[in-house]
C-alpha cells in the first residue's frame, strides 16, 4: 500500500525539519503551503494556497484518503498575526478546517503540533487558543490523534531577534539542565523527529492488528519528546 503524508505548516520552524524526515517514510509527501518549502524532493507534491480561507478548494485536488496521515505544524504568534482575531484564525480556524477536511476524506491518523502551555483556563490568549484547537480536533473522532506539546523551541526564527538572543542563552546552559525538567528547551529538529518517529511506530503497530483500533488520543509532552529523540536528533 502506497503511504501518503499531508502536511500544513511545512515552511515553519518545525515543519521544515518534519518534511525532510517524512520524505524517508512515505511514498508521497503532500505539502500545502503559501510558498514552496526550501526542501524539495521527487516524492513531494506541492499545492500552493495563497489564502488559507480557500483551503477547501486546494484540498479537493490533493487526493486525500484513508491511506494518508495528516500533520499540522501550522501556527503563528499574536505579534506576527497583528491581532487577536487573526491569531485565532491561523492557530484555530485553519487547523480545525484542515482537520475536518482530512477526516471527511477518511484520514485516520492526525498529528498536531501544539504547546506545553495549552490551557483553556489560562489568562493568556495563546494558551487558550492552543487548548481550544486541541479539544476541537479531538471531537472529530480520528482513529489516532497525537498531540505534541513542546516547550521553548530552539531554532532560527526569522525576524525574531530577541527570541534568538534568548535561545542562544538557553543553548549555553542547556547541557547543565536535566532533560527530565518540563521546561527544558527542545530543538525544532527533535520535535520533528518525535512526530515522524511516532507516526512510524503507529504504522508498524497497525500491520499486526486484524481489526481497526478504537479511537485514541495521545498527548506527547516535552519530556517524552526529549526522551524518544535522545539518540536521533
PDB file of C-alpha atoms in Angstrom:
ATOM      1  CA  UNK A   1       0.000   0.000   0.000  1.00  0.00           C
ATOM      2  CA  UNK A   2       1.343   3.382  -1.012  1.00  0.00           C
ATOM      3  CA  UNK A   3       1.674   5.663   2.013  1.00  0.00           C
ATOM      4  CA  UNK A   4       0.895   9.373   1.888  1.00  0.00           C
ATOM      5  CA  UNK A   5       1.567  12.213   4.282  1.00  0.00           C
ATOM      6  CA  UNK A   6      -0.266  15.533   4.057  1.00  0.00           C
ATOM      7  CA  UNK A   7       1.400  18.471   5.783  1.00  0.00           C
ATOM      8  CA  UNK A   8       0.468  22.069   6.532  1.00  0.00           C
ATOM      9  CA  UNK A   9       2.890  24.403   8.267  1.00  0.00           C
ATOM     10  CA  UNK A  10       5.780  22.866   6.317  1.00  0.00           C
ATOM     11  CA  UNK A  11       7.677  26.144   5.975  1.00  0.00           C
ATOM     12  CA  UNK A  12       7.722  26.851   9.714  1.00  0.00           C
ATOM     13  CA  UNK A  13      10.382  26.105  12.307  1.00  0.00           C
ATOM     14  CA  UNK A  14       9.302  22.509  12.972  1.00  0.00           C
ATOM     15  CA  UNK A  15       7.624  21.860   9.633  1.00  0.00           C
ATOM     16  CA  UNK A  16      10.745  22.380   7.548  1.00  0.00           C
ATOM     17  CA  UNK A  17      12.501  19.630   9.524  1.00  0.00           C
ATOM     18  CA  UNK A  18       9.431  17.402   9.549  1.00  0.00           C
ATOM     19  CA  UNK A  19       9.042  17.157   5.776  1.00  0.00           C
ATOM     20  CA  UNK A  20      12.654  16.049   5.413  1.00  0.00           C
ATOM     21  CA  UNK A  21      12.057  13.188   7.807  1.00  0.00           C
ATOM     22  CA  UNK A  22       8.647  12.243   6.427  1.00  0.00           C
ATOM     23  CA  UNK A  23      10.102  12.016   2.915  1.00  0.00           C
ATOM     24  CA  UNK A  24      12.097   8.998   4.135  1.00  0.00           C
ATOM     25  CA  UNK A  25       8.984   7.254   5.470  1.00  0.00           C
ATOM     26  CA  UNK A  26       6.226   7.971   2.950  1.00  0.00           C
ATOM     27  CA  UNK A  27       5.890   7.218  -0.744  1.00  0.00           C
ATOM     28  CA  UNK A  28       4.134  10.527  -1.373  1.00  0.00           C
ATOM     29  CA  UNK A  29       4.548  13.731   0.596  1.00  0.00           C
ATOM     30  CA  UNK A  30       1.808  16.316   0.009  1.00  0.00           C
ATOM     31  CA  UNK A  31       2.674  19.835   1.140  1.00  0.00           C
ATOM     32  CA  UNK A  32       0.045  22.573   1.257  1.00  0.00           C
ATOM     33  CA  UNK A  33       1.567  25.994   1.854  1.00  0.00           C
ATOM     34  CA  UNK A  34       1.650  29.603   0.741  1.00  0.00           C
ATOM     35  CA  UNK A  35       5.157  29.211  -0.653  1.00  0.00           C
ATOM     36  CA  UNK A  36       7.309  26.257  -1.674  1.00  0.00           C
ATOM     37  CA  UNK A  37       9.390  24.767   1.149  1.00  0.00           C
ATOM     38  CA  UNK A  38      13.156  25.003   1.000  1.00  0.00           C
ATOM     39  CA  UNK A  39      13.412  21.235   0.954  1.00  0.00           C
ATOM     40  CA  UNK A  40      12.000  19.572  -2.141  1.00  0.00           C
ATOM     41  CA  UNK A  41      12.453  16.009  -3.401  1.00  0.00           C
ATOM     42  CA  UNK A  42      10.921  13.723  -6.006  1.00  0.00           C
ATOM     43  CA  UNK A  43       8.281  12.279  -3.657  1.00  0.00           C
ATOM     44  CA  UNK A  44       6.859  15.705  -2.855  1.00  0.00           C
ATOM     45  CA  UNK A  45       3.750  17.232  -4.374  1.00  0.00           C
ATOM     46  CA  UNK A  46       3.376  20.910  -3.592  1.00  0.00           C
ATOM     47  CA  UNK A  47      -0.022  22.632  -3.588  1.00  0.00           C
ATOM     48  CA  UNK A  48       0.031  26.382  -3.217  1.00  0.00           C
ATOM     49  CA  UNK A  49      -2.700  28.066  -1.196  1.00  0.00           C
ATOM     50  CA  UNK A  50      -2.456  31.838  -1.402  1.00  0.00           C
ATOM     51  CA  UNK A  51      -5.086  32.281   1.296  1.00  0.00           C
ATOM     52  CA  UNK A  52      -5.951  29.569   3.821  1.00  0.00           C
ATOM     53  CA  UNK A  53      -9.543  30.814   3.699  1.00  0.00           C
ATOM     54  CA  UNK A  54      -9.568  28.933   0.369  1.00  0.00           C
ATOM     55  CA  UNK A  55      -8.014  25.762   1.789  1.00  0.00           C
ATOM     56  CA  UNK A  56     -11.017  23.594   0.904  1.00  0.00           C
ATOM     57  CA  UNK A  57     -10.653  24.426  -2.803  1.00  0.00           C
ATOM     58  CA  UNK A  58      -6.996  23.410  -2.854  1.00  0.00           C
ATOM     59  CA  UNK A  59      -7.563  20.357  -0.664  1.00  0.00           C
ATOM     60  CA  UNK A  60     -10.130  18.954  -3.079  1.00  0.00           C
ATOM     61  CA  UNK A  61      -7.353  18.145  -5.551  1.00  0.00           C
ATOM     62  CA  UNK A  62      -4.752  16.545  -3.265  1.00  0.00           C
ATOM     63  CA  UNK A  63      -6.197  13.031  -3.304  1.00  0.00           C
ATOM     64  CA  UNK A  64      -6.528  12.500   0.437  1.00  0.00           C
ATOM     65  CA  UNK A  65      -7.940   9.167   1.603  1.00  0.00           C
ATOM     66  CA  UNK A  66      -7.617   6.634   4.411  1.00  0.00           C
ATOM     67  CA  UNK A  67      -4.078   5.729   3.277  1.00  0.00           C
ATOM     68  CA  UNK A  68      -2.883   9.216   4.241  1.00  0.00           C
ATOM     69  CA  UNK A  69      -1.564  10.504   7.546  1.00  0.00           C
ATOM     70  CA  UNK A  70      -2.074  14.214   8.253  1.00  0.00           C
ATOM     71  CA  UNK A  71       0.350  16.515  10.044  1.00  0.00           C
ATOM     72  CA  UNK A  72      -0.138  20.108  11.132  1.00  0.00           C
ATOM     73  CA  UNK A  73       2.708  22.360  12.246  1.00  0.00           C
ATOM     74  CA  UNK A  74       0.735  25.471  11.351  1.00  0.00           C
ATOM     75  CA  UNK A  75       0.905  28.276  13.882  1.00  0.00           C
ATOM     76  CA  UNK A  76       1.822  31.882  14.450  1.00  0.00           C
ATOM     77  CA  UNK A  77       2.147  34.440  17.239  1.00  0.00           C
ATOM     78  CA  UNK A  78      -0.036  37.399  18.073  1.00  0.00           C
ATOM     79  CA  UNK A  79       2.803  39.712  17.070  1.00  0.00           C
ATOM     80  CA  UNK A  80       3.134  38.086  13.657  1.00  0.00           C
ATOM     81  CA  UNK A  81      -0.628  37.879  13.155  1.00  0.00           C
ATOM     82  CA  UNK A  82      -1.204  41.505  14.081  1.00  0.00           C
ATOM     83  CA  UNK A  83      -4.387  40.970  16.071  1.00  0.00           C
ATOM     84  CA  UNK A  84      -6.136  38.535  18.403  1.00  0.00           C
ATOM     85  CA  UNK A  85      -8.664  37.712  15.696  1.00  0.00           C
ATOM     86  CA  UNK A  86      -6.056  36.894  13.053  1.00  0.00           C
ATOM     87  CA  UNK A  87      -4.010  34.858  15.510  1.00  0.00           C
ATOM     88  CA  UNK A  88      -7.047  32.759  16.386  1.00  0.00           C
ATOM     89  CA  UNK A  89      -7.913  32.349  12.705  1.00  0.00           C
ATOM     90  CA  UNK A  90      -4.491  30.876  11.928  1.00  0.00           C
ATOM     91  CA  UNK A  91      -3.996  28.748  15.030  1.00  0.00           C
ATOM     92  CA  UNK A  92      -7.558  27.552  15.492  1.00  0.00           C
ATOM     93  CA  UNK A  93      -9.766  28.031  12.424  1.00  0.00           C
ATOM     94  CA  UNK A  94      -7.212  26.972   9.814  1.00  0.00           C
ATOM     95  CA  UNK A  95      -6.035  23.967  11.817  1.00  0.00           C
ATOM     96  CA  UNK A  96      -9.595  22.849  12.502  1.00  0.00           C
ATOM     97  CA  UNK A  97     -10.599  23.342   8.869  1.00  0.00           C
ATOM     98  CA  UNK A  98      -7.660  21.219   7.739  1.00  0.00           C
ATOM     99  CA  UNK A  99      -8.517  18.511  10.272  1.00  0.00           C
ATOM    100  CA  UNK A 100     -12.181  18.441   9.192  1.00  0.00           C
ATOM    101  CA  UNK A 101     -11.225  18.177   5.516  1.00  0.00           C
ATOM    102  CA  UNK A 102      -8.896  15.284   6.325  1.00  0.00           C
ATOM    103  CA  UNK A 103     -11.491  13.477   8.442  1.00  0.00           C
ATOM    104  CA  UNK A 104     -14.153  13.887   5.741  1.00  0.00           C
ATOM    105  CA  UNK A 105     -11.812  12.145   3.294  1.00  0.00           C
ATOM    106  CA  UNK A 106     -11.299   9.184   5.608  1.00  0.00           C
ATOM    107  CA  UNK A 107      -7.899  10.123   7.034  1.00  0.00           C
ATOM    108  CA  UNK A 108      -7.495   8.114  10.250  1.00  0.00           C
ATOM    109  CA  UNK A 109      -4.270   9.431  11.789  1.00  0.00           C
ATOM    110  CA  UNK A 110      -3.716  13.090  12.650  1.00  0.00           C
ATOM    111  CA  UNK A 111      -0.585  14.587  14.219  1.00  0.00           C
ATOM    112  CA  UNK A 112      -0.887  18.071  15.716  1.00  0.00           C
ATOM    113  CA  UNK A 113       1.851  20.410  16.906  1.00  0.00           C
ATOM    114  CA  UNK A 114       0.565  22.326  19.925  1.00  0.00           C
ATOM    115  CA  UNK A 115       2.268  23.807  23.002  1.00  0.00           C
ATOM    116  CA  UNK A 116       3.060  22.661  26.528  1.00  0.00           C
ATOM    117  CA  UNK A 117       1.172  25.710  27.795  1.00  0.00           C
ATOM    118  CA  UNK A 118      -2.150  24.751  26.192  1.00  0.00           C
ATOM    119  CA  UNK A 119      -4.745  25.542  28.862  1.00  0.00           C
ATOM    120  CA  UNK A 120      -8.373  26.503  28.364  1.00  0.00           C
ATOM    121  CA  UNK A 121      -8.365  28.364  31.705  1.00  0.00           C
ATOM    122  CA  UNK A 122      -5.221  30.367  31.036  1.00  0.00           C
ATOM    123  CA  UNK A 123      -5.328  34.154  31.155  1.00  0.00           C
ATOM    124  CA  UNK A 124      -3.147  34.174  28.037  1.00  0.00           C
ATOM    125  CA  UNK A 125      -4.847  34.058  24.636  1.00  0.00           C
ATOM    126  CA  UNK A 126      -2.081  31.915  23.106  1.00  0.00           C
ATOM    127  CA  UNK A 127      -2.544  29.142  25.665  1.00  0.00           C
ATOM    128  CA  UNK A 128      -6.343  29.238  25.465  1.00  0.00           C
ATOM    129  CA  UNK A 129      -6.391  29.027  21.685  1.00  0.00           C
ATOM    130  CA  UNK A 130      -3.959  26.097  21.688  1.00  0.00           C
ATOM    131  CA  UNK A 131      -6.249  24.240  24.110  1.00  0.00           C
ATOM    132  CA  UNK A 132      -9.357  25.116  22.101  1.00  0.00           C
ATOM    133  CA  UNK A 133      -7.742  23.751  18.947  1.00  0.00           C
ATOM    134  CA  UNK A 134      -6.744  20.514  20.666  1.00  0.00           C
ATOM    135  CA  UNK A 135     -10.248  19.984  22.033  1.00  0.00           C
ATOM    136  CA  UNK A 136     -11.978  20.761  18.736  1.00  0.00           C
ATOM    137  CA  UNK A 137      -9.804  18.323  16.806  1.00  0.00           C
ATOM    138  CA  UNK A 138     -10.290  15.652  19.482  1.00  0.00           C
ATOM    139  CA  UNK A 139     -14.031  15.903  18.876  1.00  0.00           C
ATOM    140  CA  UNK A 140     -13.631  14.922  15.203  1.00  0.00           C
ATOM    141  CA  UNK A 141     -13.026  11.278  16.091  1.00  0.00           C
ATOM    142  CA  UNK A 142      -9.767  10.403  14.332  1.00  0.00           C
ATOM    143  CA  UNK A 143      -8.799   6.775  14.849  1.00  0.00           C
ATOM    144  CA  UNK A 144      -5.490   8.094  16.162  1.00  0.00           C
ATOM    145  CA  UNK A 145      -4.856  11.695  17.194  1.00  0.00           C
ATOM    146  CA  UNK A 146      -1.433  12.551  18.580  1.00  0.00           C
ATOM    147  CA  UNK A 147      -0.809  15.982  20.084  1.00  0.00           C
ATOM    148  CA  UNK A 148       2.752  17.201  20.628  1.00  0.00           C
ATOM    149  CA  UNK A 149       3.370  19.809  23.317  1.00  0.00           C
ATOM    150  CA  UNK A 150       6.925  21.148  23.150  1.00  0.00           C
ATOM    151  CA  UNK A 151       8.499  23.665  25.486  1.00  0.00           C
ATOM    152  CA  UNK A 152      10.593  26.575  24.155  1.00  0.00           C
ATOM    153  CA  UNK A 153      11.574  25.728  20.585  1.00  0.00           C
ATOM    154  CA  UNK A 154      15.215  26.164  19.653  1.00  0.00           C
ATOM    155  CA  UNK A 155      15.921  27.105  16.059  1.00  0.00           C
ATOM    156  CA  UNK A 156      16.227  30.066  13.751  1.00  0.00           C
ATOM    157  CA  UNK A 157      13.159  32.275  13.936  1.00  0.00           C
ATOM    158  CA  UNK A 158      13.311  34.721  11.053  1.00  0.00           C
ATOM    159  CA  UNK A 159      12.517  38.249  12.182  1.00  0.00           C
ATOM    160  CA  UNK A 160      12.609  37.473  15.930  1.00  0.00           C
ATOM    161  CA  UNK A 161      15.954  38.900  17.162  1.00  0.00           C
ATOM    162  CA  UNK A 162      15.023  38.994  20.860  1.00  0.00           C
ATOM    163  CA  UNK A 163      13.910  35.375  20.753  1.00  0.00           C
ATOM    164  CA  UNK A 164      17.166  34.428  19.034  1.00  0.00           C
ATOM    165  CA  UNK A 165      19.139  36.041  21.854  1.00  0.00           C
ATOM    166  CA  UNK A 166      17.119  34.105  24.431  1.00  0.00           C
ATOM    167  CA  UNK A 167      17.700  30.878  22.549  1.00  0.00           C
ATOM    168  CA  UNK A 168      21.458  31.414  22.491  1.00  0.00           C
ATOM    169  CA  UNK A 169      21.412  31.868  26.236  1.00  0.00           C
ATOM    170  CA  UNK A 170      19.369  28.689  26.681  1.00  0.00           C
ATOM    171  CA  UNK A 171      21.709  26.748  24.400  1.00  0.00           C
ATOM    172  CA  UNK A 172      24.673  27.706  26.573  1.00  0.00           C
ATOM    173  CA  UNK A 173      23.071  26.491  29.786  1.00  0.00           C
ATOM    174  CA  UNK A 174      21.014  23.655  28.277  1.00  0.00           C
ATOM    175  CA  UNK A 175      23.722  20.977  28.822  1.00  0.00           C
ATOM    176  CA  UNK A 176      23.654  21.842  32.523  1.00  0.00           C
ATOM    177  CA  UNK A 177      19.896  21.322  32.859  1.00  0.00           C
ATOM    178  CA  UNK A 178      18.358  17.872  33.160  1.00  0.00           C
ATOM    179  CA  UNK A 179      16.128  16.913  30.236  1.00  0.00           C
ATOM    180  CA  UNK A 180      13.684  15.484  32.762  1.00  0.00           C
ATOM    181  CA  UNK A 181      12.615  19.018  33.701  1.00  0.00           C
ATOM    182  CA  UNK A 182       9.326  20.044  31.997  1.00  0.00           C
ATOM    183  CA  UNK A 183      10.626  23.444  30.879  1.00  0.00           C
ATOM    184  CA  UNK A 184      13.792  22.148  29.240  1.00  0.00           C
ATOM    185  CA  UNK A 185      14.038  23.751  25.763  1.00  0.00           C
ATOM    186  CA  UNK A 186      13.885  21.470  22.737  1.00  0.00           C
ATOM    187  CA  UNK A 187      15.173  21.921  19.217  1.00  0.00           C
ATOM    188  CA  UNK A 188      12.682  22.097  16.380  1.00  0.00           C
ATOM    189  CA  UNK A 189      14.513  19.214  14.731  1.00  0.00           C
ATOM    190  CA  UNK A 190      13.908  16.965  17.746  1.00  0.00           C
ATOM    191  CA  UNK A 191      10.209  17.854  17.792  1.00  0.00           C
ATOM    192  CA  UNK A 192      10.026  16.923  14.111  1.00  0.00           C
ATOM    193  CA  UNK A 193      11.848  13.669  14.868  1.00  0.00           C
ATOM    194  CA  UNK A 194       9.360  12.862  17.625  1.00  0.00           C
ATOM    195  CA  UNK A 195       6.453  13.443  15.253  1.00  0.00           C
ATOM    196  CA  UNK A 196       7.953  11.325  12.464  1.00  0.00           C
ATOM    197  CA  UNK A 197       9.031   8.516  14.804  1.00  0.00           C
ATOM    198  CA  UNK A 198       5.604   8.385  16.461  1.00  0.00           C
ATOM    199  CA  UNK A 199       3.855   8.189  13.092  1.00  0.00           C
ATOM    200  CA  UNK A 200       6.180   5.389  12.013  1.00  0.00           C
ATOM    201  CA  UNK A 201       5.578   3.451  15.235  1.00  0.00           C
ATOM    202  CA  UNK A 202       1.806   3.698  14.764  1.00  0.00           C
ATOM    203  CA  UNK A 203       2.151   2.427  11.199  1.00  0.00           C
ATOM    204  CA  UNK A 204       4.314  -0.516  12.277  1.00  0.00           C
ATOM    205  CA  UNK A 205       1.860  -1.481  15.018  1.00  0.00           C
ATOM    206  CA  UNK A 206      -1.077  -1.276  12.609  1.00  0.00           C
ATOM    207  CA  UNK A 207       0.414  -4.029  10.450  1.00  0.00           C
ATOM    208  CA  UNK A 208      -0.129  -6.532  13.236  1.00  0.00           C
ATOM    209  CA  UNK A 209      -3.730  -5.596  14.034  1.00  0.00           C
ATOM    210  CA  UNK A 210      -6.500  -7.668  12.492  1.00  0.00           C
ATOM    211  CA  UNK A 211      -9.162  -5.096  13.347  1.00  0.00           C
ATOM    212  CA  UNK A 212      -9.346  -1.337  13.492  1.00  0.00           C
ATOM    213  CA  UNK A 213      -8.165   0.080  16.797  1.00  0.00           C
ATOM    214  CA  UNK A 214     -10.620   2.104  18.911  1.00  0.00           C
ATOM    215  CA  UNK A 215     -10.418   5.882  18.797  1.00  0.00           C
ATOM    216  CA  UNK A 216      -7.350   7.079  20.671  1.00  0.00           C
ATOM    217  CA  UNK A 217      -5.826  10.428  21.602  1.00  0.00           C
ATOM    218  CA  UNK A 218      -2.247  10.571  22.843  1.00  0.00           C
ATOM    219  CA  UNK A 219      -0.549  13.668  24.194  1.00  0.00           C
ATOM    220  CA  UNK A 220       3.238  13.691  23.897  1.00  0.00           C
ATOM    221  CA  UNK A 221       4.710  16.120  26.393  1.00  0.00           C
ATOM    222  CA  UNK A 222       8.087  17.843  26.096  1.00  0.00           C
ATOM    223  CA  UNK A 223       9.808  15.360  28.434  1.00  0.00           C
ATOM    224  CA  UNK A 224       8.651  12.430  26.292  1.00  0.00           C
ATOM    225  CA  UNK A 225       9.856  14.073  23.077  1.00  0.00           C
ATOM    226  CA  UNK A 226      13.283  14.629  24.588  1.00  0.00           C
ATOM    227  CA  UNK A 227      13.394  11.008  25.724  1.00  0.00           C
ATOM    228  CA  UNK A 228      12.397   9.370  22.438  1.00  0.00           C
ATOM    229  CA  UNK A 229      14.770  11.563  20.399  1.00  0.00           C
ATOM    230  CA  UNK A 230      17.766  11.311  22.710  1.00  0.00           C
ATOM    231  CA  UNK A 231      19.673   9.203  20.194  1.00  0.00           C
ATOM    232  CA  UNK A 232      18.250  10.581  16.959  1.00  0.00           C
ATOM    233  CA  UNK A 233      18.343  14.374  16.831  1.00  0.00           C
TER     234      UNK A 233
END
